[in-house]
Amino acid sequence: MPPSLPNFSLSTRLLLLALIIVFLVTFHLHRSPKPSSLNTLIPHHLGGTGGGGATADPCRLFLSFSATANSSISSHLRALTREPHLAGTPSAAAAADYVRTHLELAGLESLTRNYSVLLSYPAAASLSLLLNGTLVKTLSLAEPADPTARAVAPYHSYSPSGAAVALVVYANLGRDEDYLVLDRLSVDVRGCVVLVRRGGGPRGTIVEAAAARGAVVVLMFGNGVGGGVERGTVLLGGPGDPLTPGWAANASAERFRFADAEVRKRFPKIPSMPVSTVTAVEILGAIGGPPAPLEWKAEMSAVVGVGGGSTMVNFTYQEDRKLAEIQNIITIIKGCEEPDRYVILGNHRDAWTYGAVDPNSGTAVLLDVASRFGALLRSGWRPKRTIILCSWDAEEFGMIGSTEWVEQNLENLGSKAVVYLNLDCAVQGPGFFPGASPQLDKLLIEIMKQVTDPDSEGITVYHTWVAKNGGVNKIERLSRADSDFTAFLHHAGVPATDIYFGEDYPFYHTTLDTYEWMEKHGDPSFLRHVATSEIWGLLGLRLADDRILPFDYNSYASQLLEHTNALTALLDGLKIKPIFASIRQFTAAAKAVQDEAKMFEVQGVADVASCLRRRAFNDKLILAERSFLDAEGLRGRPWFKHLLYSPPKDSASKLSFFPGIADAIYDAKNSIKGEESNIDHEIWRVARAIRRAADVLRGELT
Ligand SMILES: *[C@@H]1O[C@H](CO)[C@@H](O)[C@H](O)[C@H]1NC(C)=O
Ligand SMILES: *[C@@H]1O[C@H](CO)[C@@H](O)[C@H](O)[C@H]1NC(C)=O
Ligand SMILES: *[C@@H]1O[C@H](CO)[C@@H](O)[C@H](O)[C@H]1NC(C)=O
Ligand SMILES: *[C@@H]1O[C@H](CO)[C@@H](O)[C@H](O)[C@H]1NC(C)=O
Ligand SMILES: *[C@@H]1O[C@H](CO)[C@@H](O)[C@H](O)[C@H]1NC(C)=O
């Protein structure tokens, strides 16, 4: 009991508390500086969402800093991308220092959280063409676009060392259907080097598929515009440090050994290497054999053979695999009402090369958002809930920094995290591409309506986006496991967003991902960066400050119905009945919850009992997503626990939801485990998960 409140009755104490709060609020309002310039697109109703501090409307104030943001963002991006900064290398430490320094300049304290994780670099590699056993030509494994070789040589991290002198077969994209075509041409890949074009799925999966057919090496080309070569990871079986699967890789942690089965299954069994289009075309020009189908020709000038004749390559690769120290930088802005509720914004910092798009367009935005939050704090604002800004390391190797942090904090995040808002390749061109867990759709759209389209004056991001999609709201669901939201959503069940401008930029993971490209082509006036900062920052502010969390489970319900209807195209409708039944429960619970949310709007804010009621209500909204987790996880991939949104193991799967069902359908089709009953079991698992979420939203024991 506080000493200032001796022996008063409960109601007197509550009255006193209310008076103190009213006094503080009035006092602060008087001191609050007026924002200097207001964004005219902001509707009035935002005025009530202010945080616990002095600023009447933090959203308006946040947006008022946009006027000069493009120049500071561009200078951050220039500084961050002067040198390549691959995780675990000295230049990565310089990028970390830059971020720490600028967080400090923004007035924010940061913590550095290091992990020692297994990373993989190239030590030596060679490739040559042999005809009838004699050397014809040495082929280059360098990146034509990088004559200075300042960046790491093209390679696949976690590819094992190996060597082979073998015939070459061209397998198009390296998918199942491509190998069926080779079968029809009577071309066998056993004992061969397989050459594939990028685009058939995750690298590691493509390499494993070739290994399963007896290939001994995989060479990959594609994305060769301008002489670039795409680096990348071939880590298998989910994200995170291979030596500490499921727990944090801090310095004194338990570590599996390389030889352990758990570790070995994370790496492909055969080596692989990305090659330039120039090198690929030289090989294709020499391999002969039956002509490839016309559609395999891609960007090559002539139809080529699929090989299997007398041309061989000699390939050698030496991997340098070692424990390296990585650094996550974490900034915590403590909430003044609910410090134990976390709104987390994150972006990775490590890059394969210079990283202007991937990921430092996001890092430049992170620093801009940090400086705006710093200014808000100086104006007297405090977020109601805690805001955490994260700059992750070693994402490129397999989301390692974020995964280790989530694994270390799993229980705290499970009970306290409200949302995870991700940025990665934040800006790569025009056009906005939002991805989100469905309960965040409504908020995302509301905010898109408040932000000016960086490419068309006078209209909003929302306007352009809807027009482009023919009037349909197309928000991606985050089932892919290729950025830092993975551990939060797929493992911890924290709802997430991932947003970006532009798509399919041609220099992904090449040394052409530079500041110069961004300045000339990606975002010439850096206004797309500013719009990203606005959308991301407003998402963070609303989720930290709205008294009732701006989650809408009605849109989750209709999304689930849509998914399940799509399932009827693949499965007997009768089979799916349990899911439909659960969705009916979920829909009713969602509707009741949204009605309840409206009631809170008309209630007062200052009495303790209503604060607690609101907190209990918000907790239902937070915890409903956790219901979709299953402790056992997906079959054979137990780290992935989210039964609605996790990646299906077949990357060509048409289902980007219900991954357990997608896997069971795949297994039945390929008679891997043969049993139809797996499908039924997976259907029931999804049905139970949706039912659990309905129970959480209802908030009553059954
Ligand atoms: C974190 O790692 C970096 C780079 O290895 C090192 O310079 C720094 O001292 C480490 N910090 C802590 C707190 O261990
Ligand atoms: C390779 O060997 C084949 C037959 O074994 C022969 O026909 C061909 O001329 C040889 N090519 C070269 C370049 O030696
Ligand atoms: C590493 O983890 C262990 C076990 O969770 C813990 O006891 C130890 O304090 C941690 N060390 C650091 C530096 O975080
Ligand atoms: C293959 O290349 C390696 C590395 O250059 C070389 O040591 C080896 O002798 C070559 N093998 C053949 C059969 O040419
Ligand atoms: C910032 O935007 C303005 C137009 O609003 C433009 O004139 C200026 O060149 C931009 N600055 C940078 C660094 O791109």
Short mmCIF file of C-alpha atoms in Angstrom, two decimals, residues 299-592:
data_model
loop_
_atom_site.label_atom_id
_atom_site.label_comp_id
_atom_site.label_asym_id
_atom_site.label_seq_id
_atom_site.Cartn_x
_atom_site.Cartn_y
_atom_site.Cartn_z
CA GLU A 299 16.35 -15.71 -71.45
CA MET A 300 18.77 -17.85 -73.48
CA SER A 301 19.04 -16.91 -77.13
CA ALA A 302 18.60 -20.42 -78.50
CA VAL A 303 16.92 -23.64 -77.43
CA VAL A 304 19.53 -25.78 -75.70
CA GLY A 305 20.06 -29.44 -75.00
CA VAL A 306 19.41 -30.91 -71.58
CA GLY A 307 22.80 -32.62 -71.55
CA GLY A 308 23.73 -36.08 -70.49
CA GLY A 309 26.13 -36.40 -73.44
CA SER A 310 29.89 -36.18 -73.14
CA THR A 311 30.45 -32.74 -71.59
CA MET A 312 31.54 -32.78 -68.00
CA VAL A 313 32.31 -30.17 -65.40
CA ASN A 314 34.89 -30.27 -62.68
CA PHE A 315 33.51 -28.53 -59.59
CA THR A 316 35.15 -28.05 -56.21
CA TYR A 317 33.92 -26.16 -53.14
CA GLN A 318 35.42 -25.62 -49.74
CA GLU A 319 33.12 -24.26 -47.05
CA ASP A 320 34.38 -22.27 -44.05
CA ARG A 321 31.90 -23.07 -41.30
CA LYS A 322 32.39 -21.39 -37.92
CA LEU A 323 30.87 -19.96 -34.79
CA ALA A 324 30.54 -16.20 -35.18
CA GLU A 325 29.20 -13.48 -32.91
CA ILE A 326 26.09 -11.67 -34.11
CA GLN A 327 24.47 -8.59 -32.59
CA ASN A 328 20.82 -7.72 -32.18
CA ILE A 329 20.24 -4.12 -31.15
CA ILE A 330 17.12 -3.65 -29.04
CA THR A 331 15.58 -0.31 -28.03
CA ILE A 332 12.86 -0.33 -25.42
CA ILE A 333 10.48 2.62 -25.03
CA LYS A 334 8.71 1.78 -21.83
CA GLY A 335 4.94 2.04 -21.78
CA CYS A 336 3.47 4.26 -19.07
CA GLU A 337 0.22 2.36 -18.48
CA GLU A 338 0.99 -1.20 -19.52
CA PRO A 339 4.78 -1.59 -19.60
CA ASP A 340 4.30 -5.36 -19.82
CA ARG A 341 2.53 -5.27 -23.18
CA TYR A 342 4.93 -5.18 -26.13
CA VAL A 343 4.50 -3.66 -29.57
CA ILE A 344 7.58 -4.81 -31.49
CA LEU A 345 8.97 -3.28 -34.69
CA GLY A 346 11.92 -5.01 -36.35
CA ASN A 347 14.15 -5.03 -39.42
CA HIS A 348 17.39 -6.86 -40.11
CA ARG A 349 20.66 -5.07 -40.66
CA ASP A 350 23.00 -7.67 -42.18
CA ALA A 351 23.28 -7.82 -45.98
CA TRP A 352 24.80 -10.16 -48.55
CA THR A 353 26.44 -7.18 -50.22
CA TYR A 354 25.75 -3.43 -49.90
CA GLY A 355 22.13 -4.04 -49.00
CA ALA A 356 20.52 -0.80 -50.21
CA VAL A 357 17.16 -2.50 -50.73
CA ASP A 358 17.75 -5.66 -48.72
CA PRO A 359 17.53 -4.74 -45.89
CA ASN A 360 18.82 -1.24 -45.27
CA SER A 361 15.92 0.59 -46.91
CA GLY A 362 14.20 -0.85 -43.84
CA THR A 363 17.05 0.14 -41.50
CA ALA A 364 16.99 3.74 -42.77
CA VAL A 365 13.24 3.78 -42.05
CA LEU A 366 13.85 2.26 -38.60
CA LEU A 367 16.24 5.09 -37.75
CA ASP A 368 13.74 7.66 -39.03
CA VAL A 369 10.96 6.17 -36.93
CA ALA A 370 13.31 6.11 -33.93
CA SER A 371 14.11 9.79 -34.34
CA ARG A 372 10.39 10.64 -34.58
CA PHE A 373 9.66 8.60 -31.44
CA GLY A 374 12.56 10.40 -29.74
CA ALA A 375 11.03 13.77 -30.62
CA LEU A 376 7.62 12.63 -29.38
CA LEU A 377 9.18 11.60 -26.07
CA ARG A 378 10.81 15.01 -25.74
CA SER A 379 7.39 16.60 -26.27
CA GLY A 380 6.13 14.73 -23.22
CA TRP A 381 4.45 11.76 -24.89
CA ARG A 382 4.82 8.28 -23.45
CA PRO A 383 3.37 5.24 -25.18
CA LYS A 384 0.73 3.43 -23.12
CA ARG A 385 2.24 0.05 -24.02
CA THR A 386 5.95 -0.63 -24.43
CA ILE A 387 7.36 -0.11 -27.93
CA ILE A 388 10.43 -2.18 -28.84
CA LEU A 389 12.57 -1.38 -31.89
CA CYS A 390 14.79 -4.24 -33.07
CA SER A 391 17.70 -4.27 -35.51
CA TRP A 392 18.36 -7.95 -36.22
CA ASP A 393 21.57 -9.62 -37.37
CA ALA A 394 22.18 -12.70 -39.57
CA GLU A 395 18.74 -12.77 -41.19
CA GLU A 396 20.27 -13.73 -44.51
CA PHE A 397 21.62 -16.99 -43.10
CA GLY A 398 18.15 -18.05 -41.91
CA MET A 399 16.50 -15.37 -39.72
CA ILE A 400 19.05 -16.22 -37.03
CA GLY A 401 19.17 -13.04 -34.91
CA SER A 402 15.40 -12.70 -34.57
CA THR A 403 14.86 -16.43 -34.05
CA GLU A 404 17.42 -16.70 -31.24
CA TRP A 405 15.88 -13.67 -29.52
CA VAL A 406 12.35 -15.07 -29.80
CA GLU A 407 13.55 -18.44 -28.53
CA GLN A 408 15.25 -16.76 -25.57
CA ASN A 409 12.13 -14.73 -24.71
CA LEU A 410 9.44 -17.20 -25.73
CA GLU A 411 7.38 -17.24 -22.54
CA ASN A 412 7.49 -13.47 -22.03
CA LEU A 413 6.54 -12.87 -25.65
CA GLY A 414 3.82 -15.51 -25.49
CA SER A 415 2.08 -13.76 -22.63
CA LYS A 416 2.94 -10.12 -23.37
CA ALA A 417 3.61 -9.45 -27.07
CA VAL A 418 0.78 -7.60 -28.81
CA VAL A 419 2.14 -7.60 -32.34
CA TYR A 420 5.32 -7.83 -34.44
CA LEU A 421 5.66 -5.32 -37.29
CA ASN A 422 8.36 -6.32 -39.79
CA LEU A 423 10.31 -4.48 -42.45
CA ASP A 424 12.84 -6.12 -44.72
CA CYS A 425 13.25 -4.96 -48.33
CA ALA A 426 11.13 -1.94 -47.45
CA VAL A 427 11.57 -0.08 -50.73
CA GLN A 428 12.31 -1.61 -54.11
CA GLY A 429 10.09 0.44 -56.43
CA PRO A 430 6.56 1.84 -56.76
CA GLY A 431 3.34 0.34 -55.42
CA PHE A 432 2.47 -0.72 -51.88
CA PHE A 433 2.41 -4.40 -50.86
CA PRO A 434 0.96 -5.13 -47.44
CA GLY A 435 1.06 -8.46 -45.64
CA ALA A 436 -0.66 -9.05 -42.29
CA SER A 437 -2.38 -11.41 -39.93
CA PRO A 438 -6.09 -10.92 -40.71
CA GLN A 439 -7.12 -9.17 -37.47
CA LEU A 440 -4.81 -6.30 -38.51
CA ASP A 441 -6.43 -5.71 -41.94
CA LYS A 442 -8.78 -3.01 -40.76
CA LEU A 443 -6.09 -0.99 -38.99
CA LEU A 444 -3.73 -1.33 -41.92
CA ILE A 445 -6.38 -0.05 -44.32
CA GLU A 446 -7.31 2.81 -42.00
CA ILE A 447 -3.66 3.88 -41.93
CA MET A 448 -3.19 3.46 -45.68
CA LYS A 449 -6.02 5.96 -46.03
CA GLN A 450 -4.05 8.47 -43.95
CA VAL A 451 -0.80 8.34 -45.89
CA THR A 452 -0.19 10.18 -49.15
CA ASP A 453 0.85 8.07 -52.12
CA PRO A 454 4.51 8.91 -52.64
CA ASP A 455 4.03 8.62 -56.41
CA SER A 456 0.80 10.56 -56.97
CA GLU A 457 0.12 13.82 -55.25
CA GLY A 458 -3.24 14.30 -53.59
CA ILE A 459 -4.28 10.66 -53.34
CA THR A 460 -3.63 8.13 -50.64
CA VAL A 461 -1.66 4.89 -50.63
CA TYR A 462 -4.99 3.13 -50.13
CA HIS A 463 -6.54 4.70 -53.24
CA THR A 464 -3.71 3.55 -55.52
CA TRP A 465 -3.56 0.11 -53.97
CA VAL A 466 -7.27 -0.58 -54.35
CA ALA A 467 -7.26 0.73 -57.93
CA LYS A 468 -4.33 -1.54 -58.82
CA ASN A 469 -6.10 -4.59 -57.39
CA GLY A 470 -9.34 -3.91 -59.22
CA GLY A 471 -11.19 -2.83 -56.09
CA VAL A 472 -10.20 -5.88 -54.04
CA ASN A 473 -8.28 -5.60 -50.77
CA LYS A 474 -5.32 -7.85 -51.43
CA ILE A 475 -3.42 -8.34 -48.20
CA GLU A 476 -0.90 -11.14 -48.21
CA ARG A 477 -1.06 -13.75 -45.46
CA LEU A 478 2.33 -14.40 -43.96
CA SER A 479 2.94 -18.10 -44.56
CA ARG A 480 6.34 -17.72 -46.17
CA ALA A 481 9.35 -18.20 -43.91
CA ASP A 482 11.73 -15.73 -45.49
CA SER A 483 11.96 -12.81 -43.12
CA ASP A 484 12.10 -11.99 -39.41
CA PHE A 485 8.35 -12.29 -38.72
CA THR A 486 8.81 -16.07 -38.97
CA ALA A 487 9.78 -16.75 -35.36
CA PHE A 488 7.17 -14.32 -34.03
CA LEU A 489 4.23 -15.61 -36.05
CA HIS A 490 5.02 -19.23 -36.96
CA HIS A 491 6.70 -20.17 -33.68
CA ALA A 492 5.32 -17.80 -31.01
CA GLY A 493 1.87 -17.03 -32.47
CA VAL A 494 2.30 -13.25 -32.35
CA PRO A 495 0.23 -11.53 -35.07
CA ALA A 496 2.47 -9.80 -37.59
CA THR A 497 2.68 -7.44 -40.53
CA ASP A 498 5.23 -7.20 -43.34
CA ILE A 499 4.98 -4.19 -45.64
CA TYR A 500 6.98 -2.88 -48.60
CA PHE A 501 6.94 -0.69 -51.68
CA GLY A 502 7.76 -2.25 -55.06
CA GLU A 503 8.38 -5.83 -56.10
CA ASP A 504 10.77 -8.05 -57.99
CA TYR A 505 13.71 -5.73 -58.11
CA PRO A 506 16.30 -7.30 -60.39
CA PHE A 507 19.37 -7.18 -58.14
CA TYR A 508 18.26 -9.35 -55.23
CA HIS A 509 21.32 -10.54 -53.23
CA THR A 510 23.76 -9.19 -55.84
CA THR A 511 26.40 -6.46 -55.63
CA LEU A 512 24.12 -4.23 -57.71
CA ASP A 513 21.94 -3.67 -54.62
CA THR A 514 23.53 -0.26 -54.06
CA TYR A 515 22.69 3.24 -52.91
CA GLU A 516 23.29 4.46 -56.48
CA TRP A 517 20.57 2.11 -57.78
CA MET A 518 18.17 3.25 -55.08
CA GLU A 519 18.84 6.91 -55.85
CA LYS A 520 18.47 6.45 -59.61
CA HIS A 521 15.70 3.85 -59.80
CA GLY A 522 14.36 2.43 -56.55
CA ASP A 523 13.25 5.66 -54.89
CA PRO A 524 14.75 8.78 -56.49
CA SER A 525 13.36 11.28 -53.97
CA PHE A 526 13.15 8.83 -51.03
CA LEU A 527 9.46 9.57 -50.63
CA ARG A 528 8.52 5.87 -50.78
CA HIS A 529 10.80 5.45 -47.78
CA VAL A 530 8.97 8.29 -46.03
CA ALA A 531 5.58 6.68 -46.75
CA THR A 532 6.89 3.39 -45.32
CA SER A 533 8.02 5.23 -42.22
CA GLU A 534 4.57 6.79 -41.86
CA ILE A 535 2.65 3.56 -42.25
CA TRP A 536 4.99 1.52 -40.05
CA GLY A 537 5.22 4.22 -37.38
CA LEU A 538 1.46 4.80 -37.26
CA LEU A 539 0.88 1.06 -36.94
CA GLY A 540 3.23 1.07 -33.97
CA LEU A 541 1.67 4.16 -32.40
CA ARG A 542 -1.92 2.99 -32.75
CA LEU A 543 -1.14 -0.48 -31.39
CA ALA A 544 0.77 1.03 -28.46
CA ASP A 545 -1.71 3.81 -27.65
CA ASP A 546 -5.26 2.81 -28.60
CA ARG A 547 -7.05 1.98 -25.39
CA ILE A 548 -8.84 -0.91 -27.06
CA LEU A 549 -6.46 -2.75 -29.34
CA PRO A 550 -7.35 -2.07 -32.99
CA PHE A 551 -7.73 -5.77 -33.81
CA ASP A 552 -10.70 -6.89 -35.89
CA TYR A 553 -11.54 -10.56 -35.66
CA ASN A 554 -14.48 -10.28 -38.07
CA SER A 555 -11.98 -10.10 -40.90
CA TYR A 556 -10.15 -13.13 -39.47
CA ALA A 557 -13.44 -15.01 -39.52
CA SER A 558 -14.21 -14.16 -43.13
CA GLN A 559 -10.63 -14.96 -44.16
CA LEU A 560 -10.90 -18.41 -42.53
CA LEU A 561 -14.16 -19.04 -44.33
CA GLU A 562 -12.55 -18.09 -47.63
CA HIS A 563 -9.61 -20.44 -47.00
CA THR A 564 -11.93 -23.28 -46.10
CA ASN A 565 -14.11 -22.73 -49.15
CA ALA A 566 -10.95 -22.89 -51.27
CA LEU A 567 -10.18 -26.23 -49.63
CA THR A 568 -13.39 -27.72 -51.03
CA ALA A 569 -11.79 -27.59 -54.48
CA LEU A 570 -9.20 -30.11 -53.24
CA LEU A 571 -11.05 -32.20 -50.69
CA ASP A 572 -14.48 -33.69 -50.22
CA GLY A 573 -16.68 -31.04 -48.58
CA LEU A 574 -17.92 -33.57 -46.01
CA LYS A 575 -14.38 -34.14 -44.78
CA ILE A 576 -13.99 -30.44 -44.00
CA LYS A 577 -17.14 -30.19 -41.91
CA PRO A 578 -15.28 -29.94 -38.58
CA ILE A 579 -13.53 -26.77 -39.78
CA PHE A 580 -16.77 -25.20 -40.96
CA ALA A 581 -18.32 -25.96 -37.57
CA SER A 582 -15.43 -24.29 -35.74
CA ILE A 583 -15.59 -21.28 -38.03
CA ARG A 584 -19.24 -20.80 -37.12
CA GLN A 585 -18.24 -20.64 -33.44
CA PHE A 586 -15.34 -18.34 -34.21
CA THR A 587 -17.52 -16.01 -36.30
CA ALA A 588 -20.07 -15.67 -33.52
CA ALA A 589 -17.35 -15.04 -30.93
CA ALA A 590 -15.66 -12.47 -33.19
CA LYS A 591 -18.91 -10.60 -33.69
CA ALA A 592 -19.60 -10.53 -29.96
#
